[in-house]
């Protein structure tokens, strides 16, 4: 396979990112790829926050993967900074080819570079393959993740 | 019981916050209440981030509860903003008295005020009472929470 670049997303990447968010068993019901305006607005907000990185993986000028990395300073664990990974998506053409691993390793390296001592993420319990995937990367499934819709 | 105030923490609250972080089955091994310097440094970082709120519950001039609320803008779910609650601690004298509920409800109201459409948190699987507590407040235990120590 040709070279892969992982970099910070720019506005022009939004249509490809949203297409990946929607091409997903859970995302299909939640996203609106026909109306990109809420995504552009959210990207503006996100871009103003220096603790947020929307990352994209690019191969041959095509966006083939994405995730959001958030840096969270905090008091607990002796004033530790932690990071949170959200919205990991791999293009259907690239699934099973190791790109997910590359993207998560990128996020872990970036978290280390930003002095985090903990990386965390949650995965819907219905994503049965995710547990094996994250455990193989060294993550421990030590927590229950709760959500409240407002 | 006398009136309770929930407000943003100030620097003077740090010793009481750290004492609560340490007075906890898991926190006891992770915190260093005898050396507050890393906590003061972390509080400075946290205070510079407008998406972070370290909240304290105060009764009769005593800090009796705390949590950290982080606002996260994002692309997924049609550009939704979500919030994350971390480090919920209730002073030993106040446990079982409904303060945990008051604090979480405050965080949910504050999330709504900041236009979040989702509130999330994780709880260590060994905290067996937590699941019932959060479910009673309307949270759904829909996710697995993964952590990687760096």
CSV table of C-alpha atoms in Angstrom, one decimal, chain B residues 12-149:
chain,number,residue,atom,x,y,z
B,12,UNK,CA,-8.1,28.1,48.0
B,13,UNK,CA,-10.4,25.0,47.5
B,14,UNK,CA,-7.5,22.8,46.3
B,15,UNK,CA,-6.5,21.3,49.7
B,16,UNK,CA,-10.1,20.2,50.4
B,17,UNK,CA,-10.5,18.9,46.9
B,18,UNK,CA,-7.3,16.9,47.1
B,19,UNK,CA,-8.3,15.5,50.5
B,20,UNK,CA,-11.5,14.2,48.9
B,21,UNK,CA,-9.7,12.7,45.9
B,22,UNK,CA,-7.4,10.8,48.3
B,23,UNK,CA,-10.2,9.7,50.7
B,24,UNK,CA,-11.4,7.1,48.2
B,25,UNK,CA,-10.9,3.3,47.7
B,26,UNK,CA,-9.0,3.9,44.4
B,27,UNK,CA,-7.7,7.4,45.0
B,28,UNK,CA,-5.8,6.4,48.1
B,29,UNK,CA,-3.1,4.8,46.0
B,30,UNK,CA,-3.0,7.5,43.4
B,31,UNK,CA,-3.0,10.8,45.2
B,32,UNK,CA,-0.4,12.7,47.2
B,33,UNK,CA,-2.2,15.1,49.6
B,34,UNK,CA,1.1,15.9,51.4
B,35,UNK,CA,2.5,17.6,48.3
B,36,UNK,CA,0.0,19.9,46.7
B,37,UNK,CA,2.3,21.5,44.2
B,38,UNK,CA,1.3,19.2,41.2
B,39,UNK,CA,-2.4,20.0,42.0
B,40,UNK,CA,-1.9,23.8,42.0
B,41,UNK,CA,0.0,23.5,38.7
B,42,UNK,CA,-2.8,21.4,37.2
B,43,UNK,CA,-5.4,23.9,38.5
B,44,UNK,CA,-3.6,26.7,36.7
B,45,UNK,CA,-3.7,24.7,33.4
B,46,UNK,CA,-7.4,23.8,33.9
B,47,UNK,CA,-8.3,27.4,34.7
B,48,UNK,CA,-6.9,28.6,31.3
B,49,UNK,CA,-9.3,26.3,29.4
B,50,UNK,CA,-12.7,27.8,29.1
B,51,UNK,CA,-14.2,24.3,28.4
B,52,UNK,CA,-13.2,23.1,31.9
B,53,UNK,CA,-15.1,23.6,35.1
B,54,UNK,CA,-13.8,22.2,38.4
B,55,UNK,CA,-17.0,22.5,40.5
B,56,UNK,CA,-17.3,22.3,44.3
B,57,UNK,CA,-20.3,21.9,46.6
B,58,UNK,CA,-19.9,24.0,49.7
B,59,UNK,CA,-22.0,23.8,52.9
B,60,UNK,CA,-21.3,26.2,55.8
B,61,UNK,CA,-18.0,27.3,54.2
B,62,UNK,CA,-16.8,23.6,53.9
B,63,UNK,CA,-16.1,22.0,50.6
B,64,UNK,CA,-18.1,18.8,50.7
B,65,UNK,CA,-18.1,17.6,47.1
B,66,UNK,CA,-16.4,18.1,43.8
B,67,UNK,CA,-16.4,17.1,40.1
B,68,UNK,CA,-14.8,18.2,36.9
B,69,UNK,CA,-17.0,19.0,33.9
B,70,UNK,CA,-15.4,19.2,30.4
B,71,UNK,CA,-17.2,20.5,27.4
B,72,UNK,CA,-16.2,18.8,24.1
B,73,UNK,CA,-17.3,20.2,20.7
B,74,UNK,CA,-17.3,17.5,18.0
B,75,UNK,CA,-18.3,16.5,14.6
B,76,UNK,CA,-20.2,13.3,15.2
B,77,UNK,CA,-24.0,13.2,15.9
B,78,UNK,CA,-24.5,16.1,13.5
B,79,UNK,CA,-21.9,18.3,15.1
B,80,UNK,CA,-23.0,17.7,18.7
B,81,UNK,CA,-21.3,19.1,21.7
B,82,UNK,CA,-21.0,16.6,24.6
B,83,UNK,CA,-19.8,16.9,28.2
B,84,UNK,CA,-17.7,14.6,30.3
B,85,UNK,CA,-17.9,14.3,34.0
B,86,UNK,CA,-14.7,13.2,35.8
B,87,UNK,CA,-13.6,12.8,39.4
B,88,UNK,CA,-16.9,12.9,41.3
B,89,UNK,CA,-16.1,12.9,45.0
B,90,UNK,CA,-18.4,13.4,48.1
B,91,UNK,CA,-17.0,14.1,51.5
B,92,UNK,CA,-17.3,11.1,53.8
B,93,UNK,CA,-19.6,13.1,56.2
B,94,UNK,CA,-22.1,13.7,53.4
B,95,UNK,CA,-22.3,10.3,51.7
B,96,UNK,CA,-25.8,8.8,51.3
B,97,UNK,CA,-27.4,12.2,51.9
B,98,UNK,CA,-28.3,13.0,48.3
B,99,UNK,CA,-25.3,15.4,47.6
B,100,UNK,CA,-24.1,13.1,44.7
B,101,UNK,CA,-27.4,13.5,43.0
B,102,UNK,CA,-27.4,17.3,43.5
B,103,UNK,CA,-23.9,17.5,42.0
B,104,UNK,CA,-24.6,15.4,39.0
B,105,UNK,CA,-27.9,17.3,38.4
B,106,UNK,CA,-25.9,20.5,38.5
B,107,UNK,CA,-23.5,19.1,35.9
B,108,UNK,CA,-26.3,18.0,33.7
B,109,UNK,CA,-28.0,21.4,33.9
B,110,UNK,CA,-24.7,23.2,33.2
B,111,UNK,CA,-24.2,20.9,30.2
B,112,UNK,CA,-27.6,21.8,28.9
B,113,UNK,CA,-26.9,25.5,29.4
B,114,UNK,CA,-23.8,25.0,27.3
B,115,UNK,CA,-25.8,23.4,24.5
B,116,UNK,CA,-24.6,19.8,25.0
B,117,UNK,CA,-26.7,17.1,23.7
B,118,UNK,CA,-25.0,14.3,25.5
B,119,UNK,CA,-23.4,13.9,29.0
B,120,UNK,CA,-21.0,11.0,29.5
B,121,UNK,CA,-18.8,9.6,32.2
B,122,UNK,CA,-17.1,6.4,33.1
B,123,UNK,CA,-16.9,4.6,36.4
B,124,UNK,CA,-14.5,1.9,37.5
B,125,UNK,CA,-16.2,-1.5,37.3
B,126,UNK,CA,-15.1,-2.1,40.9
B,127,UNK,CA,-17.4,0.7,42.0
B,128,UNK,CA,-20.4,-1.5,42.3
B,129,UNK,CA,-22.8,1.1,43.7
B,130,UNK,CA,-22.1,3.6,41.0
B,131,UNK,CA,-24.1,1.8,38.3
B,132,UNK,CA,-27.3,1.9,40.2
B,133,UNK,CA,-26.7,5.5,41.2
B,134,UNK,CA,-26.2,6.7,37.6
B,135,UNK,CA,-29.0,4.6,36.2
B,136,UNK,CA,-31.4,6.1,38.7
B,137,UNK,CA,-30.3,9.5,37.3
B,138,UNK,CA,-31.2,8.5,33.8
B,139,UNK,CA,-27.8,7.5,32.5
B,140,UNK,CA,-27.5,4.4,30.3
B,141,UNK,CA,-24.6,1.9,30.9
B,142,UNK,CA,-24.2,1.5,27.1
B,143,UNK,CA,-20.5,1.6,26.7
B,144,UNK,CA,-17.2,-0.1,27.7
B,145,UNK,CA,-14.6,2.3,29.1
B,146,UNK,CA,-11.0,1.6,28.1
B,147,UNK,CA,-7.9,3.1,29.7
B,148,UNK,CA,-4.2,3.0,28.7
B,149,UNK,CA,-1.7,4.2,31.2
